[in-house]
Short mmCIF file of C-alpha atoms in Angstrom, two decimals:
data_model
loop_
_atom_site.label_atom_id
_atom_site.label_comp_id
_atom_site.label_asym_id
_atom_site.label_seq_id
_atom_site.Cartn_x
_atom_site.Cartn_y
_atom_site.Cartn_z
CA MET A 1 -30.43 6.18 18.89
CA ARG A 2 -31.12 9.11 21.23
CA LYS A 3 -29.04 11.43 19.04
CA LYS A 4 -31.03 10.41 15.98
CA LEU A 5 -34.31 11.17 17.78
CA ILE A 6 -33.00 14.62 18.73
CA TYR A 7 -32.02 15.30 15.11
CA LEU A 8 -35.45 14.13 13.91
CA ALA A 9 -37.27 16.31 16.45
CA ALA A 10 -35.18 19.38 15.48
CA PHE A 11 -35.90 18.73 11.80
CA LEU A 12 -39.65 18.46 12.42
CA VAL A 13 -39.62 21.70 14.43
CA TYR A 14 -37.74 23.46 11.63
CA VAL A 15 -40.17 22.21 8.96
CA SER A 16 -43.13 23.16 11.17
CA ALA A 17 -41.74 26.69 11.48
CA ILE A 18 -41.47 26.98 7.69
CA LEU A 19 -45.04 25.74 7.23
CA SER A 20 -46.22 28.18 9.91
CA ILE A 21 -44.63 31.09 8.04
CA GLN A 22 -46.48 30.06 4.89
CA TRP A 23 -49.79 29.83 6.76
CA PHE A 24 -49.51 33.24 8.45
CA GLU A 25 -48.14 34.97 5.35
CA SER A 26 -50.83 33.52 3.09
CA GLN A 27 -53.44 35.35 5.22
CA SER A 28 -52.07 38.73 4.12
CA PRO A 29 -52.85 39.99 0.60
CA ASP A 30 -49.61 42.03 0.57
CA SER A 31 -47.34 39.05 1.40
CA ASN A 32 -44.97 37.59 -1.22
CA ILE A 33 -44.88 34.16 0.46
CA LYS A 34 -48.03 32.54 -0.87
CA THR A 35 -47.18 28.85 -1.27
CA ILE A 36 -45.28 26.15 0.58
CA GLY A 37 -42.69 26.33 -2.19
CA ASP A 38 -42.20 30.05 -1.51
CA ALA A 39 -41.75 29.33 2.19
CA PHE A 40 -39.16 26.63 1.62
CA TRP A 41 -37.30 28.81 -0.91
CA TYR A 42 -37.18 31.57 1.71
CA ALA A 43 -35.80 29.02 4.27
CA ILE A 44 -33.16 27.68 1.86
CA VAL A 45 -31.97 31.16 0.87
CA THR A 46 -31.79 32.05 4.56
CA LEU A 47 -29.97 28.81 5.43
CA THR A 48 -27.31 29.33 2.77
CA THR A 49 -26.92 33.00 3.84
CA VAL A 50 -27.45 34.10 0.21
CA GLY A 51 -30.30 36.48 1.05
CA TYR A 52 -31.80 37.29 -2.37
CA GLY A 53 -34.60 39.30 -0.73
CA ASP A 54 -37.24 38.05 -3.18
CA PHE A 55 -39.22 36.40 -0.37
CA TYR A 56 -39.60 37.70 3.19
CA PRO A 57 -42.33 37.71 5.85
CA ILE A 58 -44.33 40.90 6.45
CA THR A 59 -46.83 39.80 9.13
CA LEU A 60 -45.86 40.01 12.81
CA PRO A 61 -46.24 36.24 13.46
CA GLY A 62 -44.38 35.55 10.21
CA LYS A 63 -41.51 37.86 11.22
CA ILE A 64 -41.26 36.28 14.70
CA ILE A 65 -41.19 32.76 13.26
CA GLY A 66 -38.86 33.99 10.48
CA LEU A 67 -36.42 35.22 13.16
CA LEU A 68 -36.49 31.76 14.73
CA VAL A 69 -35.85 30.24 11.28
CA ILE A 70 -32.84 32.56 10.79
CA ILE A 71 -31.38 31.61 14.18
CA GLY A 72 -32.15 27.95 13.55
CA SER A 73 -30.54 28.16 10.10
CA LEU A 74 -27.29 29.34 11.69
CA GLY A 75 -27.37 26.30 13.97
CA ILE A 76 -28.18 23.95 11.12
CA LEU A 77 -25.44 25.43 8.94
CA GLY A 78 -22.89 25.09 11.74
CA PHE A 79 -24.04 21.51 12.36
CA LEU A 80 -23.76 20.58 8.66
CA ILE A 81 -20.29 22.11 8.32
CA GLY A 82 -19.16 20.34 11.50
CA GLU A 83 -20.55 16.99 10.36
CA ILE A 84 -18.94 17.29 6.92
CA THR A 85 -15.61 18.18 8.52
CA VAL A 86 -15.80 15.25 10.95
CA ARG A 87 -16.76 12.81 8.20
CA PHE A 88 -13.99 14.07 5.94
CA ASN A 89 -11.40 13.80 8.73
CA GLN A 90 -12.60 10.29 9.55
CA TYR A 91 -12.29 9.30 5.89
CA MET A 92 -8.79 10.75 5.61
CA GLU A 93 -7.72 9.04 8.85
CA LYS A 94 -9.00 5.69 7.57
CA LYS A 95 -7.27 6.26 4.24
CA LYS A 96 -4.01 7.14 6.01
CA SER A 97 -4.31 3.94 8.08
CA GLY A 98 -4.89 1.84 4.97
CA PHE A 99 -8.44 0.97 5.98
CA TRP A 100 -9.67 0.86 2.38
CA GLY A 101 -6.93 -1.51 1.22
CA THR A 102 -4.80 -1.41 -1.94
CA ASP A 103 -5.07 -2.64 -5.51
CA PHE A 104 -1.36 -3.61 -5.64
CA GLU A 105 -0.65 -6.96 -7.32
CA ASN A 106 2.65 -8.78 -7.93
CA HIS A 107 4.15 -6.59 -5.23
CA TYR A 108 6.07 -7.21 -2.01
CA VAL A 109 4.73 -7.08 1.54
CA ILE A 110 6.81 -6.13 4.58
CA ILE A 111 5.25 -6.94 7.95
CA GLY A 112 6.97 -5.18 10.84
CA TRP A 113 8.51 -1.74 10.37
CA ASN A 114 11.86 -0.56 11.70
CA GLU A 115 15.17 0.76 10.37
CA PHE A 116 16.09 -2.62 8.90
CA ALA A 117 12.73 -2.90 7.10
CA GLN A 118 13.26 0.60 5.71
CA LYS A 119 16.56 -0.47 4.15
CA VAL A 120 14.89 -3.54 2.63
CA ALA A 121 12.07 -1.39 1.25
CA ASN A 122 14.57 1.02 -0.28
CA GLN A 123 16.22 -1.79 -2.21
CA ILE A 124 12.90 -3.11 -3.53
CA ILE A 125 11.65 0.34 -4.56
CA HIS A 126 14.95 1.14 -6.30
CA ALA A 127 14.35 -1.99 -8.36
CA GLY A 128 11.08 -0.44 -9.61
CA GLN A 129 8.78 -2.65 -7.53
CA LYS A 130 5.79 -1.78 -5.34
CA VAL A 131 5.73 -2.43 -1.59
CA ALA A 132 2.93 -2.77 0.96
CA ILE A 133 4.02 -2.16 4.55
CA VAL A 134 2.14 -3.36 7.63
CA THR A 135 2.88 -1.71 10.98
CA ASN A 136 1.23 -1.68 14.40
CA SER A 137 2.37 1.87 15.14
CA LYS A 138 0.50 4.92 13.83
CA THR A 139 3.68 6.95 14.24
CA ASP A 140 5.26 4.85 11.47
CA LEU A 141 2.51 5.86 9.03
CA ASP A 142 3.67 9.48 8.97
CA LEU A 143 7.30 8.43 8.52
CA ILE A 144 6.45 6.08 5.65
CA ALA A 145 4.30 8.77 3.97
CA ASP A 146 7.22 11.22 4.17
CA LEU A 147 9.72 8.71 2.77
CA TYR A 148 7.84 7.23 -0.17
CA SER A 149 5.33 8.04 -2.88
CA SER A 150 1.88 6.49 -2.56
CA LYS A 151 2.20 5.08 -6.10
CA ASP A 152 5.12 2.91 -4.91
CA VAL A 153 4.22 2.21 -1.27
CA PHE A 154 0.99 1.40 0.56
CA SER A 155 0.97 1.35 4.35
CA LEU A 156 -1.51 -0.40 6.64
CA PHE A 157 -1.98 0.11 10.37
CA ALA A 158 -3.11 -3.16 11.91
CA ASP A 159 -2.68 -5.52 14.84
CA TYR A 160 -0.15 -8.10 13.63
CA SER A 161 -2.25 -10.92 15.09
CA ASN A 162 -5.29 -9.92 13.00
CA ILE A 163 -4.62 -12.27 10.09
CA GLU A 164 -7.83 -11.20 8.32
CA ALA A 165 -6.44 -7.66 7.94
CA TYR A 166 -3.73 -8.86 5.55
CA GLN A 167 -6.32 -9.23 2.83
CA LYS A 168 -6.13 -5.42 2.58
CA VAL A 169 -2.53 -5.68 1.34
CA ASN A 170 -3.43 -8.49 -1.09
CA VAL A 171 -1.20 -11.10 0.53
CA ASP A 172 -2.66 -13.72 -1.81
CA LYS A 173 -1.56 -11.67 -4.85
CA THR A 174 1.93 -10.73 -3.70
CA LYS A 175 5.27 -12.07 -4.92
CA ARG A 176 6.78 -12.44 -1.47
CA VAL A 177 6.04 -11.55 2.13
CA PHE A 178 8.88 -10.47 4.40
CA VAL A 179 8.15 -10.96 8.11
CA ASN A 180 10.37 -8.65 10.12
CA PHE A 181 9.87 -9.29 13.85
CA ASP A 182 12.58 -9.07 16.51
CA SER A 183 11.46 -12.23 18.32
CA ASP A 184 12.02 -15.60 16.59
CA SER A 185 9.18 -17.21 18.54
CA GLU A 186 6.80 -14.39 17.57
CA THR A 187 7.85 -14.79 13.95
CA LEU A 188 7.31 -18.56 13.99
CA VAL A 189 3.82 -18.37 15.54
CA PHE A 190 2.82 -15.57 13.19
CA VAL A 191 3.96 -17.37 10.03
CA ILE A 192 2.16 -20.59 11.02
CA ASN A 193 -1.10 -18.63 11.42
CA LEU A 194 -0.47 -16.68 8.21
CA LYS A 195 0.14 -19.87 6.22
CA LYS A 196 -3.13 -21.34 7.49
CA GLN A 197 -5.03 -18.38 6.06
CA TYR A 198 -2.86 -17.83 2.97
CA PRO A 199 -1.18 -21.18 2.17
CA MET A 200 0.21 -19.95 -1.16
CA ALA A 201 2.03 -16.98 0.36
CA ASN A 202 5.78 -17.05 -0.36
CA VAL A 203 7.24 -16.06 3.01
CA VAL A 204 10.73 -14.76 3.80
CA VAL A 205 11.81 -14.22 7.42
CA ARG A 206 14.90 -13.16 9.29
CA CYS A 207 15.90 -15.00 12.43
CA ALA A 208 18.32 -14.01 15.16
CA ASN A 209 19.26 -17.58 16.09
CA PRO A 210 20.85 -19.51 13.17
CA SER A 211 20.14 -22.82 14.90
CA LEU A 212 16.41 -22.24 14.33
CA LYS A 213 16.79 -22.04 10.57
CA GLU A 214 15.68 -25.64 10.00
CA THR A 215 12.72 -25.16 12.33
CA PHE A 216 11.54 -22.21 10.27
CA LEU A 217 11.95 -24.12 7.00
CA ASN A 218 9.99 -27.07 8.39
CA ALA A 219 7.19 -24.67 9.31
CA GLY A 220 6.67 -23.93 5.62
CA ILE A 221 8.71 -20.75 5.35
CA ASP A 222 10.26 -20.46 1.91
CA HIS A 223 13.42 -18.51 2.76
CA VAL A 224 15.10 -17.90 6.11
CA ILE A 225 17.83 -15.31 6.58
CA ALA A 226 19.97 -15.83 9.65
CA GLN A 227 21.03 -12.22 10.03
CA ASN A 228 24.05 -12.81 12.27
CA GLU A 229 25.25 -15.66 10.06
CA VAL A 230 25.18 -13.48 6.92
CA ALA A 231 26.91 -10.62 8.72
CA SER A 232 29.64 -12.89 10.08
CA LYS A 233 30.38 -14.29 6.60
CA LEU A 234 30.68 -10.78 5.17
CA VAL A 235 32.95 -9.64 8.02
CA ALA A 236 35.18 -12.70 7.53
CA SER A 237 35.35 -11.92 3.82
CA TYR A 238 36.44 -8.34 4.56
CA LEU A 239 39.21 -9.72 6.78
CA PHE A 240 40.36 -12.31 4.29
CA GLU A 241 39.54 -10.80 0.86
CA PRO A 242 38.45 -7.18 1.37
CA HIS A 243 38.11 -6.38 -2.34
CA VAL A 244 35.95 -9.46 -2.92
CA ALA A 245 33.80 -8.48 0.06
CA THR A 246 33.37 -4.93 -1.25
CA TYR A 247 32.37 -6.25 -4.66
CA THR A 248 29.99 -8.78 -3.09
CA GLU A 249 28.30 -6.11 -0.98
CA ASP A 250 27.86 -3.94 -4.06
CA LEU A 251 26.41 -6.80 -6.10
CA ILE A 252 23.74 -7.80 -3.57
CA ALA A 253 22.46 -4.21 -3.40
CA THR A 254 19.98 -2.96 -5.99
CA SER A 255 21.59 -0.66 -8.54
CA VAL A 256 20.61 2.97 -8.08
CA SER A 257 22.73 4.73 -10.70
CA ASP A 258 23.60 3.58 -14.23
CA GLU A 259 27.16 2.78 -13.15
CA ASP A 260 26.11 0.44 -10.31
CA SER A 261 26.17 -3.30 -10.90
CA ASP A 262 23.98 -5.83 -9.15
CA ILE A 263 22.83 -9.44 -9.38
CA GLN A 264 19.49 -9.85 -11.13
CA GLN A 265 17.20 -12.73 -12.00
CA TYR A 266 14.81 -13.02 -14.94
CA LEU A 267 12.05 -15.53 -15.58
CA ILE A 268 12.17 -17.55 -18.81
CA THR A 269 8.76 -17.37 -20.49
CA GLU A 270 7.48 -19.13 -23.60
CA GLU A 271 8.17 -15.98 -25.64
CA CYS A 272 11.81 -15.74 -24.53
CA GLN A 273 14.26 -16.89 -27.21
CA PHE A 274 16.37 -18.64 -24.56
CA ALA A 275 13.57 -21.15 -23.85
CA GLY A 276 14.88 -24.58 -24.91
CA SER A 277 18.34 -23.26 -25.76
CA ASP A 278 21.77 -24.19 -24.41
CA TYR A 279 22.96 -22.27 -21.35
CA MET A 280 26.22 -21.38 -23.10
CA ASP A 281 24.34 -19.78 -26.00
CA ALA A 282 22.48 -17.60 -23.52
CA PHE A 283 25.77 -16.78 -21.77
CA LEU A 284 27.40 -15.55 -24.97
CA LYS A 285 24.41 -13.53 -26.22
CA LEU A 286 23.96 -11.74 -22.89
CA LYS A 287 27.64 -10.86 -22.74
CA VAL A 288 27.86 -9.65 -26.35
CA ASP A 289 24.50 -7.83 -26.59
CA PHE A 290 24.08 -6.50 -23.04
CA ASN A 291 27.53 -6.79 -21.41
CA ALA A 292 25.79 -8.92 -18.76
CA ILE A 293 27.46 -11.95 -17.16
CA LEU A 294 25.32 -15.04 -16.67
CA ILE A 295 26.31 -16.78 -13.41
CA GLY A 296 23.55 -19.24 -12.61
CA LEU A 297 20.29 -20.98 -13.39
CA VAL A 298 17.28 -21.86 -11.21
CA GLN A 299 15.41 -25.07 -12.08
CA ASP A 300 12.62 -26.51 -9.93
CA GLY A 301 13.50 -24.10 -7.15
CA LYS A 302 17.16 -25.25 -7.04
CA ILE A 303 20.06 -22.97 -7.90
CA ILE A 304 22.63 -24.34 -10.35
CA LYS A 305 25.78 -22.28 -9.94
CA ASN A 306 27.83 -21.70 -13.09
CA PRO A 307 26.17 -24.44 -15.20
CA VAL A 308 28.29 -26.35 -17.73
CA LYS A 309 27.82 -26.31 -21.49
CA GLY A 310 24.93 -28.55 -22.54
CA THR A 311 22.64 -27.43 -19.69
CA ASN A 312 19.21 -26.79 -21.18
CA VAL A 313 17.33 -23.58 -20.31
CA GLN A 314 13.64 -24.37 -19.82
CA ILE A 315 10.42 -22.39 -19.50
CA ASN A 316 9.83 -21.14 -15.90
CA ASN A 317 13.55 -21.33 -15.15
CA TYR A 318 15.30 -18.23 -13.83
CA LEU A 319 18.55 -16.90 -15.21
CA ILE A 320 20.82 -15.18 -12.67
CA LEU A 321 23.19 -12.58 -14.04
CA ILE A 322 25.34 -9.58 -13.19
CA SER A 323 24.52 -6.36 -15.00
CA SER A 324 24.95 -2.61 -14.62
CA GLY A 325 22.00 -0.30 -13.96
CA ASP A 326 22.03 1.22 -17.45
CA ARG A 327 21.31 -2.22 -18.98
CA LYS A 328 18.33 -3.09 -16.78
CA LYS A 329 15.61 -1.61 -18.99
CA ALA A 330 17.03 -3.27 -22.08
CA LEU A 331 17.22 -6.62 -20.28
CA GLU A 332 13.66 -6.32 -19.01
CA LYS A 333 12.48 -5.58 -22.55
CA PHE A 334 14.43 -8.56 -23.92
CA PHE A 335 13.11 -11.03 -21.34
CA GLY A 336 9.61 -9.51 -21.38
CA VAL A 337 9.48 -9.44 -17.59
CA LYS A 338 10.71 -7.16 -14.84
CA GLU A 339 13.75 -7.98 -12.75
CA GLY A 340 12.86 -10.48 -10.02
CA GLU A 341 9.66 -11.72 -11.63
#
């Protein structure tokens, strides 16, 4: 409030000086500053340092006050430039921190940033999807900005416990939310609070302790990855069937080049010609037309592995298949949806 009063007082003094110039100059028949408009034009030209020279004081009082206006104009100009710079920097800092939010929809949200989250983000982005990342470290913002394009990734700096802040990443319009905390207890408490605010959020978490998997599922979490459990299975596979393990590791990664193969899932919509058809018909068409291998079907949230002939493919089912990267665009065009949707 005090600063505003100082600014107001300085403004009134400046205006008074301009009016005084007009009054003194109007007393002289030789003066070119006759009206208030002339006086303000002289002040504006002086303030902007243009200096046309069409208006200038000729009386002694006018020159003295004019000198004060010139000095004051330098101060005002410096103040305006400083204020604009500060405001611009504040805006850019808020933008960098994600303060203004994002318009991403049908995207993925990663809460908690580290090396593991970066690898997850890479896979999602390689699949042509958008990602919103939430971190509580401003240092991470620079790293994320260097790694990814803003058209693919939005980053938000926020306190993880501030559930209201997640509206800025459109949690209620996302496909899935991946919670990536190191502590299982922190993850559990966080997800419970998140689900209270956004009950429809489809949440995926990783847990360090496999024995807590059921606890997480009972808390309303949709998918729980026991990281050590997955790693141990893959290691055992490398010991027992190394070629199978290598192939498995390649399949679960998103294809980057045209030669890479990965496992994909596609939603069956009303427009898809597979809706209402036999699974085996879909299997044959995908193999013949796209060299893709159909390996499973998802109905009512349950995975049917290698369904038998006679299994009916229904609307809102998912087909799970293996395909190479060069077939992905053709498959997305055929199904009318992107991979994973």
